[in-house]
XYZ file of C-alpha atoms in Angstrom:
553
model
C 29.140 32.947 -29.577
C 30.045 35.715 -32.008
C 33.667 34.537 -32.097
C 32.531 30.982 -32.750
C 30.124 32.129 -35.452
C 32.758 34.177 -37.283
C 35.394 31.430 -37.165
C 32.975 28.780 -38.425
C 31.436 30.890 -41.191
C 34.952 31.533 -42.530
C 35.363 28.021 -43.939
C 31.799 26.735 -44.062
C 31.740 26.460 -47.876
C 35.065 24.681 -48.143
C 35.293 22.121 -50.974
C 31.627 22.478 -51.913
C 29.916 21.122 -53.916
C 32.136 18.151 -52.990
C 30.990 16.894 -49.569
C 33.285 15.596 -46.883
C 33.609 11.870 -46.330
C 30.474 11.346 -44.201
C 28.130 14.160 -45.220
C 26.343 12.068 -47.846
C 25.116 9.729 -45.110
C 22.915 12.524 -43.743
C 22.134 14.828 -46.655
C 21.236 12.019 -49.069
C 18.572 10.427 -46.782
C 17.216 13.887 -45.980
C 16.885 14.632 -49.686
C 15.209 11.268 -50.263
C 12.657 11.937 -47.513
C 11.925 15.396 -48.922
C 11.565 14.042 -52.467
C 9.613 10.848 -51.747
C 7.365 11.939 -48.904
C 8.374 8.757 -47.040
C 9.841 9.198 -43.557
C 12.052 6.109 -43.806
C 15.680 7.267 -44.284
C 16.837 3.660 -45.026
C 20.025 4.318 -43.020
C 20.376 4.209 -39.238
C 24.107 4.206 -38.695
C 24.247 6.917 -35.997
C 21.107 7.135 -36.297
C 21.314 10.874 -37.032
C 17.608 11.688 -36.705
C 18.311 15.169 -35.300
C 20.199 15.964 -38.507
C 18.297 14.014 -41.165
C 14.716 14.979 -40.318
C 15.273 18.738 -39.787
C 17.154 18.875 -43.097
C 14.389 16.911 -44.840
C 11.838 19.432 -43.570
C 14.035 22.320 -44.668
C 14.556 20.850 -48.160
C 10.833 20.242 -48.593
C 9.854 23.736 -47.394
C 12.398 25.214 -49.779
C 10.767 23.372 -52.659
C 7.256 24.342 -51.527
C 7.984 28.036 -50.986
C 10.259 28.755 -53.942
C 9.199 26.189 -56.539
C 5.544 25.447 -55.844
C 5.887 21.801 -54.815
C 3.059 20.219 -52.778
C 3.471 20.193 -49.028
C 2.576 16.492 -48.715
C 3.237 13.472 -50.905
C 6.040 13.090 -53.418
C 8.022 16.059 -54.757
C 10.447 14.540 -57.256
C 11.713 17.965 -58.256
C 13.724 17.966 -55.008
C 15.883 15.144 -56.374
C 16.435 16.932 -59.677
C 17.398 20.146 -57.907
C 19.746 18.222 -55.635
C 21.553 16.797 -58.648
C 21.777 20.214 -60.312
C 22.859 22.121 -57.203
C 24.158 19.751 -54.490
C 26.318 22.444 -52.915
C 23.360 24.391 -51.546
C 21.970 21.253 -49.883
C 25.262 20.434 -48.194
C 25.644 24.073 -47.172
C 22.214 23.937 -45.534
C 23.329 20.894 -43.558
C 26.474 22.659 -42.398
C 24.502 25.733 -41.329
C 22.136 23.556 -39.274
C 25.080 21.886 -37.535
C 26.659 25.299 -36.926
C 23.456 26.491 -35.232
C 23.504 23.427 -32.988
C 27.140 24.149 -32.157
C 26.380 27.732 -31.179
C 23.568 26.482 -28.929
C 26.129 24.356 -27.042
C 27.981 27.418 -25.746
C 25.339 28.781 -23.322
C 24.764 25.235 -22.044
C 28.482 24.860 -21.251
C 28.364 28.171 -19.402
C 25.231 27.273 -17.430
C 26.674 23.903 -16.410
C 29.965 25.549 -15.475
C 28.335 28.312 -13.470
C 26.617 25.696 -11.313
C 29.772 23.667 -10.711
C 32.995 25.675 -11.116
C 31.868 29.302 -10.845
C 31.175 32.082 -13.327
C 34.795 32.974 -14.116
C 35.887 29.404 -14.894
C 32.637 28.772 -16.794
C 33.228 31.821 -18.973
C 36.849 30.848 -19.630
C 35.966 27.255 -20.572
C 33.135 28.384 -22.855
C 35.431 30.856 -24.577
C 38.124 28.247 -25.206
C 35.583 25.734 -26.552
C 34.335 28.404 -28.971
C 37.719 28.265 -30.741
C 38.768 24.681 -29.931
C 39.958 22.885 -33.094
C 37.549 19.941 -32.795
C 34.625 22.287 -32.139
C 35.480 24.232 -35.302
C 36.187 21.162 -37.415
C 32.957 19.325 -36.622
C 30.893 22.464 -36.151
C 30.770 22.971 -39.928
C 30.421 19.383 -41.135
C 27.053 17.697 -41.599
C 27.548 15.007 -38.986
C 25.970 14.142 -35.638
C 28.899 14.968 -33.340
C 27.705 18.478 -32.541
C 24.067 17.423 -32.195
C 25.102 14.675 -29.791
C 27.100 17.170 -27.725
C 24.168 19.594 -27.552
C 21.686 17.060 -26.213
C 24.252 15.473 -23.888
C 24.894 18.884 -22.329
C 21.159 19.519 -22.122
C 20.681 16.196 -20.332
C 23.436 16.998 -17.830
C 21.941 20.445 -17.166
C 18.492 18.956 -16.538
C 20.048 16.336 -14.260
C 21.496 19.173 -12.174
C 18.112 20.862 -12.057
C 16.569 17.579 -11.007
C 19.034 17.528 -8.125
C 17.731 20.947 -7.071
C 14.127 19.747 -7.071
C 13.806 16.001 -7.783
C 10.302 15.868 -9.237
C 8.926 13.326 -11.678
C 8.506 16.066 -14.273
C 12.135 17.133 -14.129
C 13.351 13.554 -14.407
C 11.051 13.126 -17.404
C 12.700 16.168 -19.022
C 16.084 14.539 -18.395
C 14.767 11.515 -20.292
C 13.492 13.608 -23.187
C 16.887 15.292 -23.606
C 18.624 11.903 -23.392
C 16.227 10.491 -25.999
C 17.216 13.228 -28.443
C 20.880 12.509 -27.665
C 20.469 8.801 -28.439
C 18.563 9.601 -31.640
C 21.654 11.598 -32.622
C 24.307 9.044 -31.620
C 23.656 5.594 -30.175
C 26.580 5.567 -27.751
C 25.048 8.481 -25.840
C 22.816 5.863 -24.253
C 25.446 6.145 -21.491
C 23.437 9.166 -20.367
C 21.258 6.570 -18.630
C 24.131 6.246 -16.141
C 23.965 9.986 -15.492
C 20.210 9.910 -14.955
C 20.464 6.905 -12.645
C 23.282 8.564 -10.696
C 21.182 11.722 -10.410
C 18.326 9.708 -8.943
C 20.667 7.986 -6.486
C 22.140 11.328 -5.353
C 18.693 12.837 -5.008
C 17.452 9.756 -3.173
C 20.277 10.082 -0.650
C 19.118 13.589 0.260
C 15.347 13.219 0.008
C 12.711 10.614 -0.656
C 12.772 10.778 -4.429
C 10.237 8.240 -5.729
C 11.410 5.372 -7.920
C 8.682 6.480 -10.322
C 10.884 9.471 -11.220
C 13.575 7.127 -12.551
C 10.939 5.107 -14.403
C 9.584 8.312 -15.947
C 13.070 9.275 -17.115
C 13.618 5.863 -18.713
C 10.204 5.896 -20.350
C 10.768 9.428 -21.672
C 14.141 8.403 -23.121
C 12.719 5.393 -24.942
C 9.601 7.278 -26.028
C 11.554 10.242 -27.401
C 13.887 7.930 -29.300
C 10.924 6.013 -30.740
C 9.175 9.224 -31.828
C 12.276 10.755 -33.401
C 13.583 7.510 -34.946
C 10.401 5.495 -35.624
C 11.760 3.436 -38.507
C 14.439 1.975 -36.268
C 11.570 -0.244 -35.119
C 9.401 -0.187 -38.249
C 12.301 -1.163 -40.543
C 14.288 -3.278 -38.110
C 16.134 -5.267 -40.779
C 17.531 -2.098 -42.354
C 18.415 -0.718 -38.936
C 20.317 -3.884 -38.010
C 22.144 -3.843 -41.328
C 23.187 -0.217 -40.771
C 24.426 -1.049 -37.276
C 26.359 -4.032 -38.603
C 28.058 -1.888 -41.235
C 28.968 0.765 -38.657
C 30.363 -1.835 -36.257
C 32.527 -3.530 -38.889
C 36.244 -2.950 -38.383
C 37.179 -1.056 -41.533
C 40.197 1.117 -40.756
C 43.495 -0.802 -40.914
C 45.837 -0.639 -37.907
C 43.846 2.018 -36.130
C 43.183 0.143 -32.927
C 44.672 -2.742 -30.995
C 42.166 -2.991 -28.181
C 41.030 -1.171 -25.062
C 44.479 -0.090 -23.838
C 45.496 1.209 -27.264
C 42.272 3.224 -27.496
C 42.730 4.592 -23.982
C 46.286 5.632 -24.810
C 45.040 7.387 -27.923
C 42.316 9.362 -26.153
C 44.290 10.276 -23.042
C 47.666 10.708 -24.712
C 46.669 12.265 -28.048
C 43.063 13.299 -28.591
C 42.520 15.281 -25.385
C 45.961 17.017 -25.289
C 45.706 17.948 -28.977
C 42.380 19.666 -28.302
C 43.019 21.484 -25.039
C 46.867 21.440 -25.003
C 49.225 19.750 -22.550
C 49.031 22.699 -20.168
C 45.258 22.437 -20.328
C 45.479 18.761 -19.332
C 47.704 19.637 -16.359
C 45.232 22.314 -15.285
C 42.366 19.824 -15.740
C 44.089 17.326 -13.419
C 44.501 20.050 -10.820
C 40.859 21.004 -11.254
C 39.716 17.385 -10.876
C 41.696 17.018 -7.628
C 40.174 20.208 -6.238
C 36.665 19.159 -7.276
C 37.058 15.754 -5.639
C 38.153 17.447 -2.416
C 35.184 19.835 -2.577
C 32.559 17.442 -3.877
C 28.957 18.428 -4.464
C 26.244 16.403 -6.173
C 26.478 18.456 -9.385
C 30.257 18.137 -9.468
C 30.011 14.380 -9.032
C 27.928 14.236 -12.217
C 30.691 15.944 -14.195
C 33.407 13.798 -12.626
C 31.540 10.657 -13.660
C 30.549 11.788 -17.168
C 34.069 12.172 -18.579
C 35.255 8.611 -17.776
C 31.903 7.261 -18.989
C 32.513 8.746 -22.462
C 36.196 7.766 -22.619
C 35.768 4.211 -21.323
C 32.829 3.476 -23.593
C 34.789 4.736 -26.607
C 37.703 2.487 -25.661
C 35.580 -0.649 -26.070
C 34.888 0.111 -29.746
C 36.874 -1.466 -32.566
C 38.335 1.796 -33.870
C 39.104 5.176 -32.368
C 38.397 8.694 -33.567
C 39.145 11.901 -31.697
C 35.604 13.118 -32.434
C 34.083 10.325 -30.355
C 35.042 12.045 -27.095
C 33.617 15.427 -28.086
C 30.761 15.014 -25.540
C 33.379 14.941 -22.760
C 35.764 17.667 -23.939
C 33.815 20.782 -22.805
C 33.608 19.240 -19.327
C 37.377 18.651 -19.360
C 37.767 22.323 -20.263
C 35.613 23.236 -17.261
C 38.005 21.214 -15.103
C 40.997 22.981 -16.675
C 39.528 26.460 -16.237
C 38.603 25.670 -12.629
C 42.104 24.358 -11.944
C 43.691 27.497 -13.394
C 41.394 29.960 -11.624
C 41.474 28.184 -8.257
C 45.257 27.786 -8.373
C 45.561 31.526 -8.968
C 43.164 32.184 -6.090
C 45.112 29.905 -3.717
C 48.441 31.566 -4.571
C 46.974 35.079 -4.380
C 45.503 34.334 -0.961
C 49.054 34.194 0.430
C 49.548 37.880 -0.353
C 49.059 39.833 2.857
C 48.055 43.201 1.407
C 44.320 43.054 0.454
C 44.667 45.515 -2.429
C 47.613 43.586 -3.849
C 45.841 40.277 -3.293
C 43.160 41.083 -5.862
C 45.721 42.303 -8.394
C 47.816 39.196 -7.878
C 44.779 37.007 -8.473
C 43.883 38.834 -11.698
C 47.436 38.633 -13.038
C 47.902 34.981 -12.096
C 44.500 33.899 -13.400
C 44.951 35.824 -16.660
C 48.408 34.309 -17.165
C 47.138 30.801 -16.513
C 44.207 31.269 -18.891
C 46.465 32.612 -21.636
C 48.804 29.637 -21.270
C 45.885 27.199 -21.442
C 44.244 28.936 -24.389
C 47.450 29.408 -26.401
C 47.366 25.881 -27.849
C 43.708 25.932 -28.967
C 44.112 29.451 -30.370
C 47.143 28.424 -32.439
C 45.284 25.359 -33.714
C 42.260 27.504 -34.562
C 44.405 29.938 -36.556
C 45.975 27.053 -38.490
C 42.535 25.527 -39.093
C 41.205 28.807 -40.463
C 44.262 29.188 -42.695
C 43.789 25.722 -44.151
C 40.031 26.005 -44.645
C 40.519 29.151 -46.679
C 41.831 26.992 -49.557
C 40.525 23.921 -51.409
C 41.773 20.636 -49.976
C 43.853 17.974 -51.707
C 40.571 16.156 -52.494
C 39.401 19.058 -54.651
C 42.832 19.389 -56.239
C 42.729 15.695 -57.167
C 39.200 16.013 -58.548
C 40.186 18.922 -60.772
C 43.172 16.951 -62.048
C 40.958 13.962 -62.856
C 38.462 16.136 -64.713
C 41.237 17.802 -66.715
C 43.396 14.770 -67.543
C 41.319 11.569 -67.375
C 38.650 10.851 -70.039
C 35.062 10.771 -68.803
C 33.612 7.299 -68.465
C 36.909 5.882 -67.212
C 36.893 3.443 -64.298
C 38.661 4.800 -61.229
C 39.276 3.012 -57.918
C 39.320 5.441 -54.974
C 40.529 4.901 -51.417
C 39.117 6.469 -48.261
C 39.218 10.289 -48.152
C 39.869 10.459 -51.881
C 37.883 12.757 -54.208
C 34.148 12.161 -54.279
C 33.253 10.795 -57.725
C 29.782 9.559 -56.778
C 27.888 11.947 -59.048
C 30.656 12.468 -61.599
C 30.952 11.195 -65.160
C 33.326 8.444 -64.046
C 32.799 4.809 -63.082
C 34.116 4.776 -59.511
C 34.686 2.069 -56.921
C 35.096 3.440 -53.397
C 36.747 1.350 -50.696
C 38.480 2.076 -47.399
C 41.641 0.394 -48.678
C 41.866 -0.938 -52.237
C 44.021 -4.019 -51.484
C 41.343 -5.219 -49.057
C 38.836 -5.103 -51.936
C 40.927 -7.122 -54.388
C 44.302 -7.602 -56.028
C 45.687 -5.441 -58.819
C 44.656 -8.213 -61.204
C 41.126 -8.114 -59.770
C 40.834 -4.404 -60.490
C 42.386 -4.799 -63.914
C 39.980 -7.622 -64.799
C 37.061 -5.435 -63.667
C 38.225 -2.701 -66.063
C 39.817 -0.254 -63.654
C 42.666 1.699 -65.158
C 43.188 4.497 -62.628
C 43.835 4.333 -58.874
C 43.572 7.130 -56.287
C 45.675 6.072 -53.324
C 45.641 7.496 -49.798
C 49.360 7.466 -49.057
C 48.785 7.302 -45.303
C 47.286 3.835 -45.764
C 50.086 2.599 -47.989
C 52.619 3.831 -45.431
C 50.845 1.984 -42.605
C 50.770 -1.240 -44.598
C 54.449 -0.822 -45.421
C 55.276 -0.349 -41.721
C 53.207 -3.441 -40.949
C 55.909 -5.593 -42.554
C 55.220 -9.275 -43.071
C 51.854 -9.151 -41.242
C 50.093 -7.761 -44.344
C 51.981 -9.124 -47.362
C 49.113 -8.863 -49.866
C 48.381 -5.222 -49.040
C 52.051 -4.261 -49.077
C 52.515 -6.028 -52.423
C 49.565 -4.096 -53.882
C 51.116 -0.699 -53.162
C 54.628 -1.926 -54.032
C 53.434 -2.998 -57.469
C 51.803 0.401 -58.065
C 54.946 2.289 -57.050
C 57.181 0.028 -59.151
C 55.140 -0.583 -62.320
C 52.260 1.905 -62.592
C 52.632 5.436 -63.907
C 52.123 8.091 -61.246
C 50.066 10.840 -62.870
C 49.938 13.289 -59.975
C 50.487 13.673 -56.252
C 48.834 16.066 -53.805
C 50.444 16.643 -50.421
C 48.878 18.579 -47.552
C 52.252 19.984 -46.490
C 51.999 22.656 -49.195
C 51.295 25.965 -47.349
C 47.566 26.548 -47.065
C 46.621 23.125 -48.365
C 44.808 20.627 -46.165
C 43.448 17.133 -46.685
C 44.998 13.681 -47.144
C 48.143 12.828 -49.091
C 46.765 11.499 -52.401
C 48.472 9.917 -55.405
C 46.859 9.083 -58.766
C 48.202 6.106 -60.750
C 47.572 4.851 -64.284
C 48.082 1.099 -64.757
C 47.198 0.982 -68.479
C 50.820 0.475 -69.594
C 51.482 -2.318 -67.109
C 48.024 -3.929 -67.178
C 48.576 -5.707 -70.491
C 51.674 -7.415 -69.090
C 49.980 -8.765 -65.963
C 49.801 -12.391 -67.251
C 53.473 -12.342 -68.164
C 54.399 -10.666 -64.892
C 52.489 -13.330 -63.000
C 54.335 -16.075 -64.878
C 57.664 -14.478 -64.036
C 56.824 -13.620 -60.417
C 57.511 -15.588 -57.301
C 56.538 -15.219 -53.683
C 55.037 -11.970 -52.469
C 54.464 -10.494 -55.943
C 52.010 -13.275 -56.719
C 49.778 -11.945 -53.951
C 48.741 -8.981 -56.052
C 49.176 -10.243 -59.636
C 46.769 -13.197 -59.500
C 42.982 -12.979 -59.743
C 41.150 -14.094 -56.611
C 38.248 -16.524 -56.645
C 36.090 -14.156 -54.624
C 36.450 -10.874 -56.498
C 35.252 -8.049 -54.235
C 35.840 -5.243 -56.710
C 32.616 -3.482 -57.546
C 31.229 -0.056 -58.291
C 29.613 1.549 -55.232
C 27.093 4.231 -56.297
C 26.945 5.946 -52.927
C 26.815 5.434 -49.167
C 23.154 4.301 -49.320
C 22.682 2.538 -52.687
C 18.884 2.182 -52.437
C 18.395 5.877 -51.676
C 20.946 6.884 -54.318
C 19.163 4.864 -57.020
C 15.766 6.200 -55.990
C 16.968 9.786 -56.193
C 18.176 9.094 -59.744
C 14.710 7.747 -60.606
C 12.979 10.737 -59.030
C 15.231 13.192 -60.855
C 14.617 11.471 -64.194
C 10.847 11.501 -63.567
C 10.908 15.198 -62.678
C 12.848 16.108 -65.817
C 10.472 14.051 -67.975
C 7.502 16.130 -66.876
C 6.544 19.017 -69.170
């Protein structure tokens, strides 16, 4: 836990006060709740209740204790302070997530001790403490770590329910699962774990069906208590779910098999290394041969997480975080048990123990080498501002305030800046170059990874490819920021100025033929617009609250 704490604290302030891509979705509603006194966050995408509501309470207590705000009712000064010092609010969110991440470690150990033994449990917990995904999402205000915490807690209580299958223990399983679902919807798959626990307990003793009913009721009740406005503001909740379910990332997924290939072939090996995957397979085989009820729960949980993630329209490596510590338990068990099996062939008892220690230590070092190297690289990168901050500084130094700038996904955050910004996942999907020019946009911040994917797409995406081709051929590239510079992380960004070429768009359209017309004409349905923030209603209300607070004497 100390190692994890030190590695996460190292880069916890990175890029602040600029938040990462998704942090506004949690800190902004929390600030709104603290400022308005209303408990409706107006956004239910994850739903993120275990992040939003604790932060709202923290923000309000901060205002009450240090600035004399009332404990109940509106406190508009919170909004004004958030605008003046957003970095401290985002830092508070990251600290809360870090605390949740640290709390995961003893749960991993306790689960491992029950299933794979103390040595393997300690090894797996230690590797997870420095695993790249654990570090990356352990200091970002998102729900991934919170979801992992409550998923692990549910699994631990399921194992305790196997020890003594009482109605009370099954109800505690449901409470933990309810908190997990109020963090991330897809953790509703924990219902499978609870049902399996009841079936396993039923096979050994007469566990009443009422225990399963109590678990289900506790899950639903906990979710309703922690996320009440999911039901009280159903229209907003459905809209948030619709937005989250919309396919928005080009070329990221081509169906179930493509997702499965990504998770099994990339996401898991990149986190625990190829050697770790081999050890995990060995561990799984050994666990299947030596099955117990608790081990069956772990063996079922990992495919539940992976398979469910494969049915979604896009894939992200973070979506299988709830399964990764369990995979590490398999890997540690495979390494330790393999060493024990080999050492058992040594005839001399004194040498047998030494052989086991040497073999186990060697296997653990080989498994941990990949995560350790990734952790070192992660710490090196987080010690410096990312390309997003570099691009923001360039914009502030070279582009006049009040200019209209179109920004692609993972570009600099201009939400609260002095610029008129339109934020879209990919700009060509929001409109043509002529659309943006007609709407007054002169500057473009391009994520080069997207333009490369569209270029590789060939004739399947002619309009998108033409958009980027026109920028490269006719616009003036002001700056470029690549993450391959030593110590620099973030996306590959390029900033373009179309002012010189914009005036010639009508003539260029008249002269163009074929594919070039796809980006030079103005569409009938112009999608280009300025997006004030991830939750426009909340963003506008915070502006009103801040103005009201500053108007008071």
